[in-house]
Tab-separated table of C-alpha atoms in Angstrom:
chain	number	residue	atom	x	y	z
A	252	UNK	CA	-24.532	7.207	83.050
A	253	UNK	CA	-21.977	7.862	80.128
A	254	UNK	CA	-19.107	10.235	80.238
A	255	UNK	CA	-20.358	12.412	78.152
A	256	UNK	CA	-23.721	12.403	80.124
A	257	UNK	CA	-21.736	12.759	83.414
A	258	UNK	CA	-19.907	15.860	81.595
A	259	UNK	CA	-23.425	17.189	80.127
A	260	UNK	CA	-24.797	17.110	83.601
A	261	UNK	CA	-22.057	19.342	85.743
A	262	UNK	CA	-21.653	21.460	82.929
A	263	UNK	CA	-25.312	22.406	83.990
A	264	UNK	CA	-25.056	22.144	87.682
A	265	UNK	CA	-21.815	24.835	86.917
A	266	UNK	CA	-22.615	28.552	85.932
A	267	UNK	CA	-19.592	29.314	83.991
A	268	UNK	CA	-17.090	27.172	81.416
A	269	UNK	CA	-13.472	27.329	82.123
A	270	UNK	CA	-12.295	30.548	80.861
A	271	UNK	CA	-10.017	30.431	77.389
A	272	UNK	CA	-7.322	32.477	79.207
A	273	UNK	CA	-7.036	29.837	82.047
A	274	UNK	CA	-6.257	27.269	79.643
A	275	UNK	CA	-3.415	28.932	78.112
A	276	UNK	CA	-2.026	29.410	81.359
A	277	UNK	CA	-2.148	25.550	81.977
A	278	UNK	CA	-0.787	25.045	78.829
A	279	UNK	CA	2.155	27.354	79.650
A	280	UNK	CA	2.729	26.376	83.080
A	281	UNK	CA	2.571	22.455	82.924
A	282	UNK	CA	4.689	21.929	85.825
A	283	UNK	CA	2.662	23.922	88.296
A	284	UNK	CA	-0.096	22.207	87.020
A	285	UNK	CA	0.903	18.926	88.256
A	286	UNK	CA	2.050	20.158	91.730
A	287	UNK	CA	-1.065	21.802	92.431
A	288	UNK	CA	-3.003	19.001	91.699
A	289	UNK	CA	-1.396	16.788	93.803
A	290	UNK	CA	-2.121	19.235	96.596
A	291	UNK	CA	-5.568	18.943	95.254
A	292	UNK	CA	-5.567	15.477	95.399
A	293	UNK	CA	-4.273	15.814	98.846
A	294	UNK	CA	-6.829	18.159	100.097
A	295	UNK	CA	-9.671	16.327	99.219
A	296	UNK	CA	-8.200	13.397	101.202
A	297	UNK	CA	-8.213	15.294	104.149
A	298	UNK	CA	-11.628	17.148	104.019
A	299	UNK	CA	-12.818	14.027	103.181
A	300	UNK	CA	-11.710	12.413	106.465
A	301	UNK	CA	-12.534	15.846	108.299
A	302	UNK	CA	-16.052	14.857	107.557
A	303	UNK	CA	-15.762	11.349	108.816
A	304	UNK	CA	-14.162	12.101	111.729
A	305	UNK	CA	-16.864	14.540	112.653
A	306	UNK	CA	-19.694	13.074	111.353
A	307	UNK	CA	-19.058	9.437	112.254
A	308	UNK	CA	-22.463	8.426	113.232
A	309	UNK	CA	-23.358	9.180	109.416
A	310	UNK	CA	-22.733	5.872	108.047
A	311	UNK	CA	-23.841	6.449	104.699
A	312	UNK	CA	-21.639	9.609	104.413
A	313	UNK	CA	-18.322	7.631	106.376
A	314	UNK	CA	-18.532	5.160	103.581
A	315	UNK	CA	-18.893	7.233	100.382
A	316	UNK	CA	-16.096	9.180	102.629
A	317	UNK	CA	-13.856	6.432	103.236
A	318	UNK	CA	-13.559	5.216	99.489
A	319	UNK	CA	-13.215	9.134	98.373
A	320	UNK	CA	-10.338	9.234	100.645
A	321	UNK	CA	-8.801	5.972	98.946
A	322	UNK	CA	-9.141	7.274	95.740
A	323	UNK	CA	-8.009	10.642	95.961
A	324	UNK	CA	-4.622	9.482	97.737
A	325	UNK	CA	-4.423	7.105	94.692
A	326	UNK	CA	-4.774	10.272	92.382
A	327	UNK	CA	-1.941	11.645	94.356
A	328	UNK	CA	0.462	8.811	94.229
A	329	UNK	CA	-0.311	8.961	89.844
A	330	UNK	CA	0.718	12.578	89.791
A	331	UNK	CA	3.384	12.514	92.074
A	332	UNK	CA	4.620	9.601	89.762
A	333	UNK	CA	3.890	11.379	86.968
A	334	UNK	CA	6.092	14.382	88.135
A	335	UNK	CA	9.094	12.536	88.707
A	336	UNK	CA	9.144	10.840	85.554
A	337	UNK	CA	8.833	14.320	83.975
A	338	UNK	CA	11.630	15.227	86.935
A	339	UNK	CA	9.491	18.026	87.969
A	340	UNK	CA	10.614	18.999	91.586
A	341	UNK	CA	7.643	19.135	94.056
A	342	UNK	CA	8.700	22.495	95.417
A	343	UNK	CA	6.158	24.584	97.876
A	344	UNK	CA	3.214	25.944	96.027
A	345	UNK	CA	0.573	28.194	97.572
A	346	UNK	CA	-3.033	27.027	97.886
A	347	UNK	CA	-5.331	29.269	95.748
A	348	UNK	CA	-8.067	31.456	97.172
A	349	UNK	CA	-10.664	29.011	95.570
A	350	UNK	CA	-11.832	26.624	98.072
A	351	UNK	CA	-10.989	29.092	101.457
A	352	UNK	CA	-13.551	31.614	99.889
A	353	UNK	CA	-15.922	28.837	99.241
A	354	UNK	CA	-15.716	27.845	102.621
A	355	UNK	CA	-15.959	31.287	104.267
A	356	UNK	CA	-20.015	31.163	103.473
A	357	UNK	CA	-20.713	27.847	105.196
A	358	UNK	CA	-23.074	28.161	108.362
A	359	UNK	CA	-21.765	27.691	111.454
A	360	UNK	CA	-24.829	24.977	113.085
A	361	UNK	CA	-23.362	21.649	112.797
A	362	UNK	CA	-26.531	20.550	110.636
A	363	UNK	CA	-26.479	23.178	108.227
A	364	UNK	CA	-22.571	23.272	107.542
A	365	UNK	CA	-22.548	19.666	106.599
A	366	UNK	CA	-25.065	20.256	104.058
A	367	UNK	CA	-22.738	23.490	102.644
A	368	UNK	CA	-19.815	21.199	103.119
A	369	UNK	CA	-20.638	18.741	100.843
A	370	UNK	CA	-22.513	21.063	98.217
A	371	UNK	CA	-18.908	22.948	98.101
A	372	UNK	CA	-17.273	19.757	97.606
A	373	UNK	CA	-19.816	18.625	94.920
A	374	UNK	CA	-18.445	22.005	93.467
A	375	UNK	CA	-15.081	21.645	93.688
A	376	UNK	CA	-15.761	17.916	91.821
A	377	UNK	CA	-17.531	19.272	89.155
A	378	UNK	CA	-15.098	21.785	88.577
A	379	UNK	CA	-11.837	19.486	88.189
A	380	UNK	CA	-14.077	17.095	86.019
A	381	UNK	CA	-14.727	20.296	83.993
A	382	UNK	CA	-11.388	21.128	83.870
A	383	UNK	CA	-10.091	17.727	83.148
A	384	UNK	CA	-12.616	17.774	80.405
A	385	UNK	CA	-10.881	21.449	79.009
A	386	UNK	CA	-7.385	20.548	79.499
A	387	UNK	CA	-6.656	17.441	78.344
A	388	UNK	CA	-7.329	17.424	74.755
A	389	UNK	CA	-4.807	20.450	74.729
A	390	UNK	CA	-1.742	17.994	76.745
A	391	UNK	CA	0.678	15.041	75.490
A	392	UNK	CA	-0.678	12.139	74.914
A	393	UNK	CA	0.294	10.757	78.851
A	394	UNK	CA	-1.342	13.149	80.591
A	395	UNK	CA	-4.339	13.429	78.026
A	396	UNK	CA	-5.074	9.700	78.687
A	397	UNK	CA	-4.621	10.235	82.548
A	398	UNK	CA	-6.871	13.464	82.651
A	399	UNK	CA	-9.626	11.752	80.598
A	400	UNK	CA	-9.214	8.562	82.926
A	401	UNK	CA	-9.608	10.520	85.817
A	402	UNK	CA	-12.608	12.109	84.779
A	403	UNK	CA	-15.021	9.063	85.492
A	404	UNK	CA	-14.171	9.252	89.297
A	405	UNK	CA	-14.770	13.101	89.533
A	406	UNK	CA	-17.896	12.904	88.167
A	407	UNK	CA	-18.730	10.295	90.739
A	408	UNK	CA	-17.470	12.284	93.741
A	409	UNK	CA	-19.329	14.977	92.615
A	410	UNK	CA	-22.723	13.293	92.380
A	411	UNK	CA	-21.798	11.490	96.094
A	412	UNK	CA	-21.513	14.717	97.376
A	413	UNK	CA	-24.764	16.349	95.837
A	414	UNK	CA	-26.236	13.093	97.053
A	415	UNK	CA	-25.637	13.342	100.692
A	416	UNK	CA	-26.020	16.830	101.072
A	417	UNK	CA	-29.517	16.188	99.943
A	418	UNK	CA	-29.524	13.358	102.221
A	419	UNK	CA	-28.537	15.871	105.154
A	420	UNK	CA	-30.406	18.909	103.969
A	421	UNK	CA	-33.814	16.649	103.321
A	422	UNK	CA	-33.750	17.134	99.674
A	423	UNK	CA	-34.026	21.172	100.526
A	424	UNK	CA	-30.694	22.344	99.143
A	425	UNK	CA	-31.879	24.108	96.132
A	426	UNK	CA	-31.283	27.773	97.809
A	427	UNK	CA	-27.705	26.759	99.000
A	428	UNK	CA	-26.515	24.980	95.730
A	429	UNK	CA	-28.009	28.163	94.354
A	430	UNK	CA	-25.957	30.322	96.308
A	431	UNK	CA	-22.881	28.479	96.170
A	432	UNK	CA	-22.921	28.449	92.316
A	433	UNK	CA	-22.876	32.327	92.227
A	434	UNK	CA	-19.849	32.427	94.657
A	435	UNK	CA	-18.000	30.128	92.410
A	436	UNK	CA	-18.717	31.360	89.401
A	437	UNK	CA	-17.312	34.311	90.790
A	438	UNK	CA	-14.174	33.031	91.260
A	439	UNK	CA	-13.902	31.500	88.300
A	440	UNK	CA	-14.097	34.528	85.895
A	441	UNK	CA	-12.866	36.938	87.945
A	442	UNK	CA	-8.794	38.075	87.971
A	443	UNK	CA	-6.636	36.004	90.084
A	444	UNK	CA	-2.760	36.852	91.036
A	445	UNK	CA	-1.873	33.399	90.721
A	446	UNK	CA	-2.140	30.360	88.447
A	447	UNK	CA	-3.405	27.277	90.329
A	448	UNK	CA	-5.921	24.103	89.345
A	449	UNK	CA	-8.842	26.319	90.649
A	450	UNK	CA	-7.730	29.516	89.477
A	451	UNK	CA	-9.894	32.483	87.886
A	452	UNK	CA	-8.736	34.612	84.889
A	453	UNK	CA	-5.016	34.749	85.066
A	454	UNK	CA	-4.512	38.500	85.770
């Protein structure tokens, strides 16, 4: 699958486009940017292994898993670069609201909240490929090229975890994707106090 097929694709599976007045706020606020994405980066790395560890007797998921974690700590390590060779200070930033309110409607049976699991994380894929997608043409030349670059890897997380929550669900996930796609729409186009990666409308 091309990019631009990849791109075509979770702009369907998503409900909303990045809003216009989130992207000025990236534009603006560069430097926050990059420090909440590398505590992105970071917190995909550890749900990631949060699933292994719990769901080790899933081999297909521990693998997909396993290489997610790899890659996202290798995202990391490129921002984090990228910071200090902008000498942006990685100070304490606060997580946004988007991926805690996600997670507040997964079921609590051990079945059933792997399959919401991994159709939130298939969200929270799409939406940084979507993002990277929005943002980059709008950025230096640097990070333009690294935003674009990491776009092919998003889109593949994104379709590994629509892939084995199928898997888990038994292809019935259409109801819960569904659902899920409301709640982050949602949160997308609706105010939020603070600028982050996964931020709604800047209010």
């Amino acid at each position: 699958m091309s990019l631009i097929e990849a791109l075509d694709e979770i702009n369907r599976f998503l409900l909303c486009e990045t809003p216009k007045a989130w992207l000025n706020k990236a534009i603006e606020n560069q430097d926050i940017l990059l420090i909440d994405h590398a505590n992105c980066e970071k917190k995909a790395a550890s749900s990631a292994m949060q699933l292994v560890h719990r769901y080790s007797d899933n081999f297909e998921l521990s693998q997909k898993m396993s290489r997610l974690v790899r890659e996202e700590m290798r995202h990391f390590e490129q921002v984090t670069f990228l910071m200090k060779k902008r000498k942006i200070a990685y100070v304490y930033v606060s997580a946004s609201r988007y991926a805690s309110e996600l997670r507040k409607y997964a079921r609590k049976d051990k079945c059933d909240q792997l399959v919401d699991l991994l159709i939130i994380g298939a969200f929270i894929e799409a939406r940084s490929c979507e993002r990277f997608s929005k943002i980059a043409p709008c950025l230096d030349h640097e990070l333009e090229s690294f935003y674009t670059k990491l776009l092919k890897s998003e889109g593949r997380h994104y379709q590994d975890y629509l892939k084995l929550a199928r898997n888990a669900g038994d292809g019935r996930i259409h109801e819960r994707v569904f659902f899920f796609a409301n709640v982050e729409k949602e949160l997308i186009e609706s105010p939020d106090n603070n600028f982050r990666f996964h931020s709604g409308i800047p209010s």
